[in-house]
Coordinates of C-alpha atoms in Angstrom, one line a residue:
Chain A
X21 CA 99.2 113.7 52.0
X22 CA 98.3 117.2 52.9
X23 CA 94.5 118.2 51.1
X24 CA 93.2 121.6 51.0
X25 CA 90.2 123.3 50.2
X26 CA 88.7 126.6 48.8
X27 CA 85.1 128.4 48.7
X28 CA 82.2 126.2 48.9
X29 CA 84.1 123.1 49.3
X30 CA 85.9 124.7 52.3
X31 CA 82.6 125.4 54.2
X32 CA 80.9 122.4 53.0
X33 CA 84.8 120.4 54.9
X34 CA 84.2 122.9 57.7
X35 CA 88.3 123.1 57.3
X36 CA 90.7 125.2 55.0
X37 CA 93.2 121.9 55.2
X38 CA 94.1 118.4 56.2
X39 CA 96.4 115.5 56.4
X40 CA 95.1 112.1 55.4
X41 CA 97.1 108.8 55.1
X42 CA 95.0 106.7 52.4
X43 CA 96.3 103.3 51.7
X44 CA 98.9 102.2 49.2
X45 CA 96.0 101.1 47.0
X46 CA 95.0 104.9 46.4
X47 CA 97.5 106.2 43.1
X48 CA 95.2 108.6 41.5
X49 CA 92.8 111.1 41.9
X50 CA 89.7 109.2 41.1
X51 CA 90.8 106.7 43.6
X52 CA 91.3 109.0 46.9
X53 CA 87.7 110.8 46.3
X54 CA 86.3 107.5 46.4
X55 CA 88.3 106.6 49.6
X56 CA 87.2 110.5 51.2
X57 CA 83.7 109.5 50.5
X58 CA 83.4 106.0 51.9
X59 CA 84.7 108.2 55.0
X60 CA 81.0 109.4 55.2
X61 CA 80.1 113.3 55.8
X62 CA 81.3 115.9 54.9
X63 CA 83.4 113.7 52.1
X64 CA 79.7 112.1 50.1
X65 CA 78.2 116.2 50.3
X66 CA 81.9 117.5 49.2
X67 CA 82.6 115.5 46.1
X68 CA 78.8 114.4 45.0
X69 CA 79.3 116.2 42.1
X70 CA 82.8 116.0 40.4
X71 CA 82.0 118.2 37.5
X72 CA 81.7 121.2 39.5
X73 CA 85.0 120.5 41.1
X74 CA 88.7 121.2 40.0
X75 CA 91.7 119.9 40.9
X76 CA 95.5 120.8 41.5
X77 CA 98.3 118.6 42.4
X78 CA 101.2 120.8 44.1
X79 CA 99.9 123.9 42.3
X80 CA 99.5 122.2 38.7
X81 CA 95.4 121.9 37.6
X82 CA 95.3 118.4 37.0
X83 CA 92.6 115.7 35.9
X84 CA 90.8 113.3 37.5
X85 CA 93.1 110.6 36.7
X86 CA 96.0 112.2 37.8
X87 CA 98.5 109.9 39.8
X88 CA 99.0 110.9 43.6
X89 CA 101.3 110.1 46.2
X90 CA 102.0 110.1 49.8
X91 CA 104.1 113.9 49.7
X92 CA 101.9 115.6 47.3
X93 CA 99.2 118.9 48.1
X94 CA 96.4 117.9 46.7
X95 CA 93.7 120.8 46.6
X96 CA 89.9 120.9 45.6
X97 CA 87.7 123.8 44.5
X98 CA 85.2 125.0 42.4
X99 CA 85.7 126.7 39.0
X100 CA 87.8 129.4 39.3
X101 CA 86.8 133.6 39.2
X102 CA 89.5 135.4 39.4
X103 CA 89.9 139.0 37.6
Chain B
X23 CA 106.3 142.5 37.6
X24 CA 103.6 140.3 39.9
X25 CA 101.8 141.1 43.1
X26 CA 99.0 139.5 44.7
X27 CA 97.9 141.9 47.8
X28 CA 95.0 142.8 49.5
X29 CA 96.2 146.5 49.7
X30 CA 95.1 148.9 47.2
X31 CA 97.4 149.4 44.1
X32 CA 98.1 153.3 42.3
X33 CA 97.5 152.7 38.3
X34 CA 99.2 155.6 37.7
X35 CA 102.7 155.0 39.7
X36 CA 102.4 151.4 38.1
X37 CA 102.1 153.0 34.3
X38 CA 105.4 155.2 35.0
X39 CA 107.2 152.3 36.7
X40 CA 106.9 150.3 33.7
X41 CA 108.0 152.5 31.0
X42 CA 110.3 155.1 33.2
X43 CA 113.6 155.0 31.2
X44 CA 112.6 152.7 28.6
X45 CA 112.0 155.1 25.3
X46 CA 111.9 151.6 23.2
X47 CA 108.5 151.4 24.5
X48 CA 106.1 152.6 22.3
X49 CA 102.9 152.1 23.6
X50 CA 101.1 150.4 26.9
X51 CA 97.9 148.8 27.6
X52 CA 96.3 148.3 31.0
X53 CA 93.3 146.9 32.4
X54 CA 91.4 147.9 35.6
X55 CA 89.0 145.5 37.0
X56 CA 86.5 146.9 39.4
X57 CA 84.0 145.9 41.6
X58 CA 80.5 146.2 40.3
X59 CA 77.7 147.2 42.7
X60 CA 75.2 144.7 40.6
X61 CA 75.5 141.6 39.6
X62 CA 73.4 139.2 37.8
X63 CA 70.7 141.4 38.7
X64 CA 71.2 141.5 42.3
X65 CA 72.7 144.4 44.1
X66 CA 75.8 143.6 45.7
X67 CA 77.1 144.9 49.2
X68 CA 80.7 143.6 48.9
X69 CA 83.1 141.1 47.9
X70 CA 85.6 138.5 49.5
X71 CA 88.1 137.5 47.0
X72 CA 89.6 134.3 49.0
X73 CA 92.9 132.3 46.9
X74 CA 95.7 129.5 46.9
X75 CA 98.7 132.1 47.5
X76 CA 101.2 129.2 46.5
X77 CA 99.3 128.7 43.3
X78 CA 98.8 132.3 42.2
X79 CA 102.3 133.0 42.9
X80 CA 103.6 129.8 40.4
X81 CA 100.9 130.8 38.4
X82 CA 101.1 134.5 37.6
X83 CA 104.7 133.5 37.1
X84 CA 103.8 131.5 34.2
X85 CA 101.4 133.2 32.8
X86 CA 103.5 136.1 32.8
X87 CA 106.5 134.5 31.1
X88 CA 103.9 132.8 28.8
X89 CA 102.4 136.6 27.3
X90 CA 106.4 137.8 27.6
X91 CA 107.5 134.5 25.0
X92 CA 104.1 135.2 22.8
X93 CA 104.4 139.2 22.1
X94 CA 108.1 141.4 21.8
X95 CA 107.0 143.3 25.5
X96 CA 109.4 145.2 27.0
X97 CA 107.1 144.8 29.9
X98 CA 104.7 143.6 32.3
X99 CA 102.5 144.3 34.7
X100 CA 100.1 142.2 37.0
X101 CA 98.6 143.0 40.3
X102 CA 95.9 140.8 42.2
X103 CA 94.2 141.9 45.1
X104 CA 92.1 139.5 47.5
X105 CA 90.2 140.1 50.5
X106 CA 87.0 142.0 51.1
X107 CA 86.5 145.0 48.9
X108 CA 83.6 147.3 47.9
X109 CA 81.4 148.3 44.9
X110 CA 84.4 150.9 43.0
X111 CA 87.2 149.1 44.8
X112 CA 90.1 148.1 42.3
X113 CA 90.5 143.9 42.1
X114 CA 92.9 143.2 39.4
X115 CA 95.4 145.5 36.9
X116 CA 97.3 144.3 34.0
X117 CA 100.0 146.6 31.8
X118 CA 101.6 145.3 29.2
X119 CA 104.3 147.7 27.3
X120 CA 105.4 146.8 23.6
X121 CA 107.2 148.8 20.7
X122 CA 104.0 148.5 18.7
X123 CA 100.4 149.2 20.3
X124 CA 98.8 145.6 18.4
X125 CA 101.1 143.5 20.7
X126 CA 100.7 145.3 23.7
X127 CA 96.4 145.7 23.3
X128 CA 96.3 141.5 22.6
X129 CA 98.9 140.6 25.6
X130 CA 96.9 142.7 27.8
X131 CA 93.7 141.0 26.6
X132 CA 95.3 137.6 26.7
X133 CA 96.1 138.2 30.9
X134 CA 93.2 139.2 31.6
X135 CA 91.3 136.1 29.7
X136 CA 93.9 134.1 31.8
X137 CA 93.3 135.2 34.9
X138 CA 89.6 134.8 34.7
X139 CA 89.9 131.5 34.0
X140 CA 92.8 130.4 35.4
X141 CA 94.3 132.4 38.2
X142 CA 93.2 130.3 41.5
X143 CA 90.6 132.8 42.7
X144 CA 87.3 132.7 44.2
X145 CA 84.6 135.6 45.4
X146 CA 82.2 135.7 47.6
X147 CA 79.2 138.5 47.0
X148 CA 77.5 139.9 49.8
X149 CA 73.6 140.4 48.5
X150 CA 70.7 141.1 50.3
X151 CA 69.5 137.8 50.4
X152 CA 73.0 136.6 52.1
X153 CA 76.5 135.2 50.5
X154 CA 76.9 133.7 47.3
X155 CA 79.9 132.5 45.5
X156 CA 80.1 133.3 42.1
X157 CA 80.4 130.8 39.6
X158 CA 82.6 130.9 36.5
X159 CA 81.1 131.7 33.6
X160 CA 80.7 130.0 30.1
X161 CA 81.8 133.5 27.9
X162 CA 85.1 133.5 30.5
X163 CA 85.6 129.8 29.6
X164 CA 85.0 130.9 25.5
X165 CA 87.0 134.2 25.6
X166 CA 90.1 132.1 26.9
X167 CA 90.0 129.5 24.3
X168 CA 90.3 132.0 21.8
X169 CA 94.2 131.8 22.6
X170 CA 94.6 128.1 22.6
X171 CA 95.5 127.9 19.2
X172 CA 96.1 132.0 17.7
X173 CA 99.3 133.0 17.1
X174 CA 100.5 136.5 18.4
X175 CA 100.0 139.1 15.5
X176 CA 103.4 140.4 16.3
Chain C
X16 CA 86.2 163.6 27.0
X17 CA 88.3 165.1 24.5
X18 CA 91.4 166.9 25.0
X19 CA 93.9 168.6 22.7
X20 CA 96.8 169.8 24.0
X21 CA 100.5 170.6 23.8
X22 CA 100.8 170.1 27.7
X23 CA 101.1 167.1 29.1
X24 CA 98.8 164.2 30.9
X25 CA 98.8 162.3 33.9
X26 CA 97.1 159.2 32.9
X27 CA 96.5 158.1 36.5
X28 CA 94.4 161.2 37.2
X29 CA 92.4 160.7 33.9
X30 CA 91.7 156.9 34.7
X31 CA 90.9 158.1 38.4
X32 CA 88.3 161.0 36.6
X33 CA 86.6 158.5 34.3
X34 CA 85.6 155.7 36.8
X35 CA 85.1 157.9 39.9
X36 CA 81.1 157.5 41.9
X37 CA 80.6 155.2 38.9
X38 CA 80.1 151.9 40.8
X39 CA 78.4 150.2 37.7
X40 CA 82.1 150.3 35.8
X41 CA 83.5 146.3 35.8
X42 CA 86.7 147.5 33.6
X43 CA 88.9 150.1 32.5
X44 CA 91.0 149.2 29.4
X45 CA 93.5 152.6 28.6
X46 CA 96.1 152.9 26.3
X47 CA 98.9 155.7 26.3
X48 CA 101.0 156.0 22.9
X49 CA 104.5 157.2 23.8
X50 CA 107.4 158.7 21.4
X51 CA 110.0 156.1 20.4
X52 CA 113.8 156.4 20.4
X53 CA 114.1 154.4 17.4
X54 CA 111.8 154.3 13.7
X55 CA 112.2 152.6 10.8
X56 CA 116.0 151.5 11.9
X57 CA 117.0 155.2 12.7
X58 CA 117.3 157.5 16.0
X59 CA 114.6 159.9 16.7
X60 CA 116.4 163.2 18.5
X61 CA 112.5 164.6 18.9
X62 CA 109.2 164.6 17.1
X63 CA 106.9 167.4 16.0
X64 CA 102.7 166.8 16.0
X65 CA 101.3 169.1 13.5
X66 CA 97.1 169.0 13.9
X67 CA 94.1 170.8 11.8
X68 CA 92.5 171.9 15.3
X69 CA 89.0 172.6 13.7
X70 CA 88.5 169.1 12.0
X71 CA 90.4 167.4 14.9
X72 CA 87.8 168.3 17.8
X73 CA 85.0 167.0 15.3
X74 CA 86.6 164.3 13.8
X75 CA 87.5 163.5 17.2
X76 CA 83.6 164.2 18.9
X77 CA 82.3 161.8 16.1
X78 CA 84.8 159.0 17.0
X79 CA 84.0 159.2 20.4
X80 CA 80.3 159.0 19.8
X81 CA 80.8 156.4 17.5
X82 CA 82.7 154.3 20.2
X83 CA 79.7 154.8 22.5
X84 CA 77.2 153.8 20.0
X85 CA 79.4 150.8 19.2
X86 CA 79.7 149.2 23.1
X87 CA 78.2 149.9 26.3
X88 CA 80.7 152.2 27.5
X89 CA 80.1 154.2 30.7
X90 CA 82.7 156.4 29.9
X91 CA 85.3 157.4 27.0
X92 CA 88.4 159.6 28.0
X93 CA 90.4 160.7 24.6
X94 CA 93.6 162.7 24.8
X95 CA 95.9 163.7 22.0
X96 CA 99.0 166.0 22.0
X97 CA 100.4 168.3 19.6
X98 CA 103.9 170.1 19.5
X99 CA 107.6 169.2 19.9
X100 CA 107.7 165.7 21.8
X101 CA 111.0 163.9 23.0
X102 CA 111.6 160.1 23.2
X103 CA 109.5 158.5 26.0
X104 CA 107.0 161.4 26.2
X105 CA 103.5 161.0 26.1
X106 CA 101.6 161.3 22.7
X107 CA 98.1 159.7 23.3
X108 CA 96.0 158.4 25.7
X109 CA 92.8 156.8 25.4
X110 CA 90.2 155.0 28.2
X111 CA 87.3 153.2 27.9
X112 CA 85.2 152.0 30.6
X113 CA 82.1 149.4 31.0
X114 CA 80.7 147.2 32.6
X115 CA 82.3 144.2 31.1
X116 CA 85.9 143.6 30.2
X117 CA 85.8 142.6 26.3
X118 CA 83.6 146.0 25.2
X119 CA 86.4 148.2 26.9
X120 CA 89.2 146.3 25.3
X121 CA 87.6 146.4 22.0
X122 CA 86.3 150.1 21.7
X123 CA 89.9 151.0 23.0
X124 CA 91.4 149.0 20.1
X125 CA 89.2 150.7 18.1
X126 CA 89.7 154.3 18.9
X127 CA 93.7 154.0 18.3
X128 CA 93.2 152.2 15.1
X129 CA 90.8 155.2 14.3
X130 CA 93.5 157.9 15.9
X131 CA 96.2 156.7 13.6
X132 CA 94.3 156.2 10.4
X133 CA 91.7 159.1 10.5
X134 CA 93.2 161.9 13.4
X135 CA 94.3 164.9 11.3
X136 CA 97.9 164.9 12.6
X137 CA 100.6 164.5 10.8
X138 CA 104.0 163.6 13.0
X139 CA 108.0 165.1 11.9
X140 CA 111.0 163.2 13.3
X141 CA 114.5 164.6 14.1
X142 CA 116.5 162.3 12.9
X143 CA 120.7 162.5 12.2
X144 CA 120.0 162.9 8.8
X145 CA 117.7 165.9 9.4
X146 CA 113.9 166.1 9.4
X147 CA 111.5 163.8 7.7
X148 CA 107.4 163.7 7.6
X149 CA 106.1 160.0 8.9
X150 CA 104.9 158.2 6.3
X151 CA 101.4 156.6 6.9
X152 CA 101.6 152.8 7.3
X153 CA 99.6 150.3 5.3
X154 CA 99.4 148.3 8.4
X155 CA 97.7 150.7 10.4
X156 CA 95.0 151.2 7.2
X157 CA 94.6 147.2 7.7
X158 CA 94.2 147.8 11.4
X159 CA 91.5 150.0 10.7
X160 CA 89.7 148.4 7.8
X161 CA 89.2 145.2 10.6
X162 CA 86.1 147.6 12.0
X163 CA 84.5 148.4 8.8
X164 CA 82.3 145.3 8.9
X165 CA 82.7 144.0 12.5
X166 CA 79.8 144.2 14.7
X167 CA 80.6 144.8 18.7
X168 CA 80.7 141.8 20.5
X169 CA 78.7 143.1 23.7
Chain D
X14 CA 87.6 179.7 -0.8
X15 CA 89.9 179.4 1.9
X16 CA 92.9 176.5 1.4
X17 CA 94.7 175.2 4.1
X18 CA 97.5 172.6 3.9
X19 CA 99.7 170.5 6.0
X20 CA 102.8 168.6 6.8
X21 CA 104.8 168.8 3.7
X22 CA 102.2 170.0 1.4
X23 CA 102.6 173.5 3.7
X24 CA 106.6 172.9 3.3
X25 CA 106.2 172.9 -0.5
X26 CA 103.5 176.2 -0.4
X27 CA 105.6 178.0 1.7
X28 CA 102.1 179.0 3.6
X29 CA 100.0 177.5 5.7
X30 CA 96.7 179.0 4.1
X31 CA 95.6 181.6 1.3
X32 CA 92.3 182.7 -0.2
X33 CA 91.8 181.9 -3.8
X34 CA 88.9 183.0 -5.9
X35 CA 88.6 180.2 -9.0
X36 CA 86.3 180.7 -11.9
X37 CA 82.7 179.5 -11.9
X38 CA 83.8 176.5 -13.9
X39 CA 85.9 175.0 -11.1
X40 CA 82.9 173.3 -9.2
X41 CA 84.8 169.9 -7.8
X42 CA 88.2 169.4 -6.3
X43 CA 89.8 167.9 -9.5
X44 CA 89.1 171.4 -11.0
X45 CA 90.5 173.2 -8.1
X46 CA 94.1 171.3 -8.5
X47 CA 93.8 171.5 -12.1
X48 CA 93.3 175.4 -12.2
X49 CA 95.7 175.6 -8.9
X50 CA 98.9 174.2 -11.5
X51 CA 98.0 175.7 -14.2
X52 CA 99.1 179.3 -12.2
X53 CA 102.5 177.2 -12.5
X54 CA 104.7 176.9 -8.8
X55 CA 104.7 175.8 -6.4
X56 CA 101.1 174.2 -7.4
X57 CA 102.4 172.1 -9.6
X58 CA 105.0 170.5 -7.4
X59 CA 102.7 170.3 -4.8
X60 CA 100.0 168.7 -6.8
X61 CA 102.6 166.3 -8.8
X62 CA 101.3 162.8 -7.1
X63 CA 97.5 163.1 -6.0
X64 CA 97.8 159.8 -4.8
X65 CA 100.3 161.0 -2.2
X66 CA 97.4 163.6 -1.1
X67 CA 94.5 163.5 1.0
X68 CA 91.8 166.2 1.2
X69 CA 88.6 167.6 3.4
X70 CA 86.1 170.4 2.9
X71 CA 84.6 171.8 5.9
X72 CA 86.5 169.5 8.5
X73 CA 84.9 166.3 6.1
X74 CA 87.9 164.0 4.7
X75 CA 86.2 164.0 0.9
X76 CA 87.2 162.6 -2.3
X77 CA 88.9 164.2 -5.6
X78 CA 85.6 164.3 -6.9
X79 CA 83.7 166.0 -4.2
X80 CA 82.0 169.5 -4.8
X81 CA 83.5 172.8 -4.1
X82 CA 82.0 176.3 -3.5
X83 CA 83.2 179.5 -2.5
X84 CA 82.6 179.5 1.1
X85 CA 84.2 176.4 1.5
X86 CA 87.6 176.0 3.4
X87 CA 89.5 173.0 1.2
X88 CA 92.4 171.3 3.2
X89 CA 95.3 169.8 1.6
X90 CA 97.4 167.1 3.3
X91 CA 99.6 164.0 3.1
X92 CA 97.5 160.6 4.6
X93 CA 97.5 161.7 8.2
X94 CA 99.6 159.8 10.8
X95 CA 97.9 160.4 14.0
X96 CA 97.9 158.4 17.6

């Protein structure tokens, strides 16, 4: 599972992207941001506060309960400003 | 028509592009979006507009065919730029060409709510006191909504 | 700015003129009305703009102020032409420019729905048939009326 | 008083302005058209539908009731079709 990153979440993960192998018990979104943070730093400072964070699954926003699998680009990053 | 580029973009050559040969067209709204040299008060020095170039792409796609399938346009227009730029520097343009001036005023405004709120952007101001980024905005959020559930006039 | 003319425009120079050393500017909304091929079901060979010059260049001056009163405007660029036009020629073009995106959209919406309801012009197409005067439309009165009692958002 | 007129209105007059010189009883516009077809054509072709017709003094769109005076310039016109 390939995750990437954007602005503040980017320099808070020190990396623009990643590959992690989380278990079979991780199927949604909700599930591997718990499984980041139990992973310590920078994961607990990244995703303290969820609200200020968005989501995208292979280029679709998606929710927090959004399912996710081994081949998917999963990619976190504050509200968007584009324009 | 979509490009996301961190060259600069000529709004005149992209006006004539999109209605050269097309007399069906009768009139054509753009939008320029600029860099300001204050912002929330604070002077700023320049701006890094960093972005997920998979994601715009697919994006701007949609979002393109989206305004084309809500208004009768004969054509659009939308260029993105990223990477530094300064105070004056162009960011964004959207052009939107219709038979009648209502449809292509709304698509134009409807693009540019999008992309505020929507298009996988993020900037980075350069103040005095260092770096910010700048966080999306409530009246973006609002000004988007508006199209959620309004039909096109035309 | 206000400009009457039978020449031609080049709206990338105008757009260029309004925003340039103005680093305070966030958007640019411009619209440029253009002759169509077709109206009202029939080909148009050519159109002729007939103008009261006098009460155009005030009617026009107050408009302008108006918009500027209206929205936060940094800058107003209004250009109408007169004479014989052919299909995809340039008839209007007007800019706005603020610092935020909704004031320039509006106050541009708002000068063409002035422009085609108040502007002393008065258009003849060239049609197979022969000539005919353009009859004003109710929907462009309706346009209009929406400003009558609308307060400017920004 | 000068009069001016436009589109087909001018069509119809055959000029595009004249000097008239109306009585001192003709002191609004609805006097003006009604002495104007009483001197017969092509007034009173021209001034057949008033609700087809459209009028300013002095540069100012006005109504049929508006006050006229002999250094006015009066402009006659179809509703205009501008932009």
């Amino acid at each position: 599972m390939k995750l990437v990153y954007f602005a503040w979440m980017k320099e808070k993960a020190g990396i623009s992207e990643e590959t992690v192998n989380p278990p079979a018990t991780v199927t949604d979104l909700g599930q591997l941001v718990d499984w980041l943070k139990e992973r310590g730093e920078p994961y607990t400072g990244m995703f303290q506060n969820m609200a200020a964070i968005r989501a995208a699954i292979n280029y679709e926003y998606v929710k927090i309960d959004a399912a996710v699998g081994p081949d998917d680009e999963v990619a976190f990053f504050p509200p968007v400003t584009g324009g | 028509m979509i490009r996301v580029q961190a060259e600069d973009f000529d709004p005149g050559a992209e006006l004539e592009a999109l209605t050269k040969g097309n007399a069906g067209i009768g009139g054509v709204c753009s939008f320029i979006g600029l860099v300001r040299d204050i912002a929330d008060g604070e002077r700023i020095g320049a701006m890094t507009l960093e972005h997920y170039p998979e994601m715009t792409r697919r994006r701007l796609e949609e979002i393109e065919a989206e305004a084309m399938r809500r208004w009768p346009l004969e054509g659009c227009t939308i260029i993105h730029r990223h990477g530094r730029l300064e105070p004056g520097d162009r960011i964004v343009f959207v052009a939107t060409a219709s038979a009648h001036r209502r449809a292509a005023f709304e698509s134009a405004a409807f693009l540019m709510d999008w992309l505020k709120t929507n298009a996988p952007f993020w900037k980075l101001e350069e103040t005095g006191d260092g770096e910010r980024w700048v966080a999306a905005r409530q009246s973006d959020d609002d000004a988007a909504a508006r199209w959620a559930d309004k039909p096109a006039s035309e």
